[in-house]
Every structure is written in structure tokens, then in C-alpha cells.
CSV table of C-alpha atoms in Angstrom, one decimal:
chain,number,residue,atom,x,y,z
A,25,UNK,CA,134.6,107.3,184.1
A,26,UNK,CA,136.3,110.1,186.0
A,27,UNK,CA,134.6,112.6,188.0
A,28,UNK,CA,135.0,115.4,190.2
A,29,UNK,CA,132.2,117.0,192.1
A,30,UNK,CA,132.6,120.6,193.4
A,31,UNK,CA,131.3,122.7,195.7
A,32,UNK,CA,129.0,124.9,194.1
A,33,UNK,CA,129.1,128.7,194.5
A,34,UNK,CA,129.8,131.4,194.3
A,35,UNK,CA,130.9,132.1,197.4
A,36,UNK,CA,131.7,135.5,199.5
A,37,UNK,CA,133.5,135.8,202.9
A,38,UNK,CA,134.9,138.7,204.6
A,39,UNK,CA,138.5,138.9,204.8
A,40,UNK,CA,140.3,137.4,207.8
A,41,UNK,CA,137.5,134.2,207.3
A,42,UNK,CA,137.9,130.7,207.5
A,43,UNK,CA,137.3,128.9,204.1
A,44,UNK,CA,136.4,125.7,203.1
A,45,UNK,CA,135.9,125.1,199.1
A,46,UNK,CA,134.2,121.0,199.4
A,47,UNK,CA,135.5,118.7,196.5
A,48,UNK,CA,134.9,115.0,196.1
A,49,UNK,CA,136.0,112.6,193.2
A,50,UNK,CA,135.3,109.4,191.5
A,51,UNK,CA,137.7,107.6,189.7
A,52,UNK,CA,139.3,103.5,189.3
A,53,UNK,CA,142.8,103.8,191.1
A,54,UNK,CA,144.9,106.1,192.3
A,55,UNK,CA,144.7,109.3,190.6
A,56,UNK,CA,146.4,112.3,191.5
A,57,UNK,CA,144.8,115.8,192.8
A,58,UNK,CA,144.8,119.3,192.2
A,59,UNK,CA,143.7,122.7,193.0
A,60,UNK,CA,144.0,125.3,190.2
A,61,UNK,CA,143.4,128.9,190.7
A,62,UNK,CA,141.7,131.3,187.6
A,63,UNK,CA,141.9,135.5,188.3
A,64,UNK,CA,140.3,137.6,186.0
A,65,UNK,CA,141.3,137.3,182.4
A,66,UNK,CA,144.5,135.1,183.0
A,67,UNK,CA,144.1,131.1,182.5
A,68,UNK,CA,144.1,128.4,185.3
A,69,UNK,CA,147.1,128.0,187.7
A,70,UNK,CA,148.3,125.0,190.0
A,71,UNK,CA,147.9,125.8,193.4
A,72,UNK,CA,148.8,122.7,194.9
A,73,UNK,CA,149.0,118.6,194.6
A,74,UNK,CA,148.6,115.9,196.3
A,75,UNK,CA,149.8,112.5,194.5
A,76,UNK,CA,148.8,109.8,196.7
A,77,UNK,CA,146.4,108.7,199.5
A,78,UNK,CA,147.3,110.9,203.4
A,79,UNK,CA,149.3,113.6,201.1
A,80,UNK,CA,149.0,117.2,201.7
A,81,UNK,CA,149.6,119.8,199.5
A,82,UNK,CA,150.1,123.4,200.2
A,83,UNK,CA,150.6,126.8,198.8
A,84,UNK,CA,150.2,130.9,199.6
A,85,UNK,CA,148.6,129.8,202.9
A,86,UNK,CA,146.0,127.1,201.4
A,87,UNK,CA,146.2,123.0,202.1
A,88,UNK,CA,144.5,120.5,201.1
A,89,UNK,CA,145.0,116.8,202.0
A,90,UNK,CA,144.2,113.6,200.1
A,91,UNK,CA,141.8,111.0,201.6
A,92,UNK,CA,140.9,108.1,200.2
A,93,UNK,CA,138.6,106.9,202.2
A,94,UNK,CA,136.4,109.7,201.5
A,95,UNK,CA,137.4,110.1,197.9
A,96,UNK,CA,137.5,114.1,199.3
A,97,UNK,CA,140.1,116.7,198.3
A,98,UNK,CA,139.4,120.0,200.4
A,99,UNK,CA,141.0,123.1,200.5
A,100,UNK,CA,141.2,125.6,203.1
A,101,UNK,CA,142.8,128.4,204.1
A,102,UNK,CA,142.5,129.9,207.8
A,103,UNK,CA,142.3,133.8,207.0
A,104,UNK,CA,141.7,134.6,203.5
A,105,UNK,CA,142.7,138.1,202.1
A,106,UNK,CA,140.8,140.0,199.6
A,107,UNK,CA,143.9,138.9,196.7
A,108,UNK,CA,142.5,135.2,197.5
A,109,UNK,CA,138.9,136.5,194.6
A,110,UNK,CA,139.4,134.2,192.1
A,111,UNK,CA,137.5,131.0,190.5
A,112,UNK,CA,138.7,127.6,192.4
A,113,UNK,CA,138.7,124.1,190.5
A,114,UNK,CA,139.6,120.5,191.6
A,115,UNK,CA,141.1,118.2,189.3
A,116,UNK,CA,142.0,114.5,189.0
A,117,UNK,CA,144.9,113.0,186.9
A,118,UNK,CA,144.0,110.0,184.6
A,119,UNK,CA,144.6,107.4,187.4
A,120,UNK,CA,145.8,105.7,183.7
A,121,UNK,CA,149.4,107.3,184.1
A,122,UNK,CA,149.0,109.9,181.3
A,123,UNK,CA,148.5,113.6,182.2
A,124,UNK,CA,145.1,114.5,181.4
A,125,UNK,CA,143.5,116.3,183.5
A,126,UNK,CA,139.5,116.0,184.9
A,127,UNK,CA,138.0,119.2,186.1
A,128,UNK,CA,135.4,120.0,188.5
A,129,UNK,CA,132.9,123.0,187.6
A,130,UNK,CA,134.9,125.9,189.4
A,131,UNK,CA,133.8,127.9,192.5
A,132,UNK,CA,133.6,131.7,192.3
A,133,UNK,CA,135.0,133.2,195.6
A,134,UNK,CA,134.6,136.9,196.4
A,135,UNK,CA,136.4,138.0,199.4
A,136,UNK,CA,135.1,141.5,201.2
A,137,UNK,CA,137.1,143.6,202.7
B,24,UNK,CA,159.6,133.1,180.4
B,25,UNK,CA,156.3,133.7,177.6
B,26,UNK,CA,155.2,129.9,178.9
B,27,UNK,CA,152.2,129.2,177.0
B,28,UNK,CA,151.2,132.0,174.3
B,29,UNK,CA,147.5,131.4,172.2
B,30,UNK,CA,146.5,133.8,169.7
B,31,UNK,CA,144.1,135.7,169.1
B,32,UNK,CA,142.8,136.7,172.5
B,33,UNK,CA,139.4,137.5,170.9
B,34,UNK,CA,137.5,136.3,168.0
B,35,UNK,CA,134.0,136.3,166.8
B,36,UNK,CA,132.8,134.4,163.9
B,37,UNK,CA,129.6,133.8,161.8
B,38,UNK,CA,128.3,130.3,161.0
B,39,UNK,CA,129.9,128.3,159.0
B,40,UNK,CA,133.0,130.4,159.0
B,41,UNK,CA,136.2,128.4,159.7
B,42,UNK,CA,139.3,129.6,161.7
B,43,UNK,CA,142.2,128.0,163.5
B,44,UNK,CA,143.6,128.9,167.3
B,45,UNK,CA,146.7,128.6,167.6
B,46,UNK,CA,149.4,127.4,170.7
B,47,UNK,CA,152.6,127.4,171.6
B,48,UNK,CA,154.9,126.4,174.1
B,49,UNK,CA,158.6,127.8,175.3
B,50,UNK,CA,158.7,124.8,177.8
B,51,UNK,CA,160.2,122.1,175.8
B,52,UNK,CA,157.1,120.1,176.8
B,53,UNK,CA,156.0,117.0,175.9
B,54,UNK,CA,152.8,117.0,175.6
B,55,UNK,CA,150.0,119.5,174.9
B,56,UNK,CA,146.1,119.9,175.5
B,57,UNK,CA,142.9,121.8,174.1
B,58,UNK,CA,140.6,122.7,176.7
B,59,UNK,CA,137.2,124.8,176.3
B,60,UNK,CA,135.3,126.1,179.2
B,61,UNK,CA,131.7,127.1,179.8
B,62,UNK,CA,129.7,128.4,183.0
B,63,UNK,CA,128.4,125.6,184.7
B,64,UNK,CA,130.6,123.0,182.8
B,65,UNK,CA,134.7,123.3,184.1
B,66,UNK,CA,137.3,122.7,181.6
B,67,UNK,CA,136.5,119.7,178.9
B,68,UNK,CA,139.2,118.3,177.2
B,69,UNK,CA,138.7,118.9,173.2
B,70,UNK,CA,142.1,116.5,172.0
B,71,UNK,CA,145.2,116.6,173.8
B,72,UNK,CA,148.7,115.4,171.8
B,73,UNK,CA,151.4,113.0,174.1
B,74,UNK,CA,153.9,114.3,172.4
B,75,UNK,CA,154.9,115.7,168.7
B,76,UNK,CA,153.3,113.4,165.6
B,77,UNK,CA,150.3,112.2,167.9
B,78,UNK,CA,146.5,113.6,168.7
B,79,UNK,CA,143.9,112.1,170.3
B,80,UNK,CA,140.5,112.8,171.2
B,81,UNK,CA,139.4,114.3,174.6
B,82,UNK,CA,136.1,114.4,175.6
B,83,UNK,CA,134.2,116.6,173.3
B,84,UNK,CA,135.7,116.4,170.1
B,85,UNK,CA,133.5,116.8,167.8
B,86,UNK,CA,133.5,119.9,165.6
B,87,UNK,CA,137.0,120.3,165.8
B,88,UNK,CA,140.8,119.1,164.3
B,89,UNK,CA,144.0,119.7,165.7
B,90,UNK,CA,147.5,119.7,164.2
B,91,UNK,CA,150.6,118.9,166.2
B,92,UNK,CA,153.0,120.9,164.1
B,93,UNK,CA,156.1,120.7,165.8
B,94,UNK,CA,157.4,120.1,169.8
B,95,UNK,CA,156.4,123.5,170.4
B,96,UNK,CA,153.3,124.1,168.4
B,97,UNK,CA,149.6,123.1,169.0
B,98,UNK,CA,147.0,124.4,166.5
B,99,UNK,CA,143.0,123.7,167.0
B,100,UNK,CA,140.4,124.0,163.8
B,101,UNK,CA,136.8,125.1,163.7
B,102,UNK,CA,135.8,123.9,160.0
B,103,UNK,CA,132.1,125.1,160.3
B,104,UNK,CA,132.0,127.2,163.5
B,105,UNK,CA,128.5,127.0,165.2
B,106,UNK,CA,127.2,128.6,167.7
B,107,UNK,CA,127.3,125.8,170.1
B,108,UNK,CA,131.5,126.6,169.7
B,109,UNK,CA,130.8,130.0,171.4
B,110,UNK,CA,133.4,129.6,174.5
B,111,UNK,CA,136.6,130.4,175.8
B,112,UNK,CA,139.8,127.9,174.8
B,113,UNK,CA,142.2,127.2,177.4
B,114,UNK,CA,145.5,125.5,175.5
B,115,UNK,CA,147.6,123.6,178.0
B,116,UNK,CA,151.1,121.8,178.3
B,117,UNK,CA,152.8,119.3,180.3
B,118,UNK,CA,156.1,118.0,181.1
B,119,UNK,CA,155.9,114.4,180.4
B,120,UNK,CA,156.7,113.0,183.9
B,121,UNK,CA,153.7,111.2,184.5
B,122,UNK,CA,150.2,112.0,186.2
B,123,UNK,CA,151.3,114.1,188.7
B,124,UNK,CA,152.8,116.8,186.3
B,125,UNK,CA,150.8,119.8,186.6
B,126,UNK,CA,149.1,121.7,183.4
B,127,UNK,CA,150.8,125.0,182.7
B,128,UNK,CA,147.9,127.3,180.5
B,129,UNK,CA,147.8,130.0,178.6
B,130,UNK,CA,145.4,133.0,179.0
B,131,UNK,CA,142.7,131.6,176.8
B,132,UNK,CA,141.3,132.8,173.4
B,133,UNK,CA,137.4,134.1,174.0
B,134,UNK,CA,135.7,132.7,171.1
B,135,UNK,CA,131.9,134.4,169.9
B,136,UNK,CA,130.1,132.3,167.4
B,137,UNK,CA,126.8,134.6,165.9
């Protein structure tokens, strides 16, 4: 079946850092890929997508591009702001056609000022 | 724009007691999803409806039934709530345009089962 495989946090930078949030998938053809964002009390939110293999998606200063070849879907940001707190989660699309959605277990990410 | 609206936005039961979660949708979306969410664990799909008259189950259905009431509506049941149904309940629509249509959620419903 589908997978995604996250990071695991939680995570705390100072602001102005580099970030890296790791996230890997398993899955029978092309699915798509996403990053949604959770703040406190408020439900998940797209970040960004990628749809097929070399993509990029990006958003509020994050990216993340699709590879194949290492089944990997990372997102970074270059300087991250203390706004950026929030819980992180990759997801996969049914590579089926339909819009269900796979999750990965979330990443906490506290930023410092 | 409301977007997706879930009521109530907290709710603690006993045992055995029975209550339904309800969704709905200013969107004109197609399809809609039941999601909970645990530490650890993501989001699991619970059932997830294509569009209006159809349900099917997600990933951990058991425990649950949902009703597709309308294009707009998305209800989940708890017929015997247990304690192992303590979680928060993300509802969640799409658009209909395929698998790259992204999930629009509501703010969740935080669900305590003693």
C-alpha cells in the first residue's frame, strides 16, 4: 500500500536558519505530493504540490521538488521566521486517480527568535 | 468564504454514549472526507464520499457510519463511543479534478471519550 515516511521531530531552529523537514514515500505509480501546514487550533493547510516526477512546488518562501528516483519530497526554506511554528505533514495522492490523501506523521517545528 | 465548518469544536462523551459530527461545505465540492488524527499517527482516513449518494471506507473504519446528506453535507456517527475514539476529527473536501486537487479542512472537532 501507500506510505509516507517523515522526518521525525520536533524540531527547533533559531530564526534566520536553514531548514530541511526529510520526507520519503512508497507508493505503485505516479502519485502526486504535498506539504500541508497545521498552526495551533486551526486544521491542515496546502502549502504546496508537486504532481509529477522533476516538479517543484513552492509557497511563502518554502519548495520542495519531486524525485522519483529517490521516492523523496523535501521541503526547505532558506531563512525561516518565527510565524513558520507550526506542525509539517507530507502527503501522497492515491496514485489510483481519486483524491484521497496519505499522510505522513507530522513534524513539530518551533522556531526561536 | 466559511470553507469547511464542523461542529461542535469540543465534545466529551461517556462509553457507550452515541453522537454524530457534523460537516459542511460552501465550496460546491465534490467530494468529501473524514479524517482523525493522533500523536504519533498523521491523519487516517475514517470514510471519505466521491460525491453525493456514495461512502466508502477509509482506512480505519470501524466504529463509525457516515451519511452523505446532501452536496454540501458530511455527517460522521459514533454508535457506542469508546475510549479508543478519543481524538481529534479533521473533515475535509475536494474539488473533483483528480489527484492533484488539494484537501481544504475544517478546524477539527476535539473529541474526549471517558
Amino acid at each position: 500500500g501507500n506510505s509516507v515516511t517523515q522526518m521525525e521531530g520536533p524540531v527547533t531552529l533559531s530564526e534566520e536558519a536553514f531548514l530541511t523537514i526529510n520526507c520519503t514515500y512508497t507508493a505503485t505509480g505516479y502519485p502526486s505530493l504535498f506539504w500541508y501546514v497545521q498552526y495551533p487550533g486551526e486544521g491542515l493547510q496546502l502549502l504546496l504540490k508537486a504532481t509529477k516526477a522533476d516538479d517543484k512546488g513552492s509557497n511563502k518562501g518554502f519548495e520542495a521538488t519531486y524525485r522519483k528516483e529517490t521516492t523523496s519530497f523535501h521541503l526547505e526554506k532558506g531563512s525561516v521566521q518565527v510565524s513558520d511554528s507550526a506542525v509539517y505533514f507530507c502527503a501522497l495522492s492515491d496514485p489510483g486517480g481519486n483524491e484521497k490523501l496519505t499522510f505522513g506523521t507530522g513534524t513539530r517545528l518551533t522556531i526561536i527568535p | 468564504n466559511a470553507g469547511v465548518t464542523q461542529t461542535p469544536k469540543f465534545q466529551v462523551l461517556k462509553t457507550g454514549q452515541s453522537m454524530t459530527l457534523q460537516c459542511a461545505q460552501d465550496m460546491n465540492h465534490n467530494s468529501m472526507y473524514w479524517y482523525r488524527q493522533d500523536p504519533g499517527m498523521g491523519l487516517r482516513l475514517i470514510y471519505y464520499s466521491a460525491s453525493e449518494g456514495t461512502t466508502d471506507k477509509g482506512e480505519v473504519p470501524n466504529g463509525y457510519n457516515v451519511s452523505r446528506l446532501n452536496k454540501r453535507e458530511f455527517s460522521l456517527r459514533l454508535e457506542s463511543a469508546a475510549p479508543s475514539q478519543t481524538s481529534v476529527y479533521f473533515c475535509a473536501s475536494s474539488g473533483g479534478q483528480g489527484a492533484g486537487s488539494p484537501l481544504h479542512f475544517g478546524n477539527g472537532t476535539r473529541l474526549t471519550v471517558t
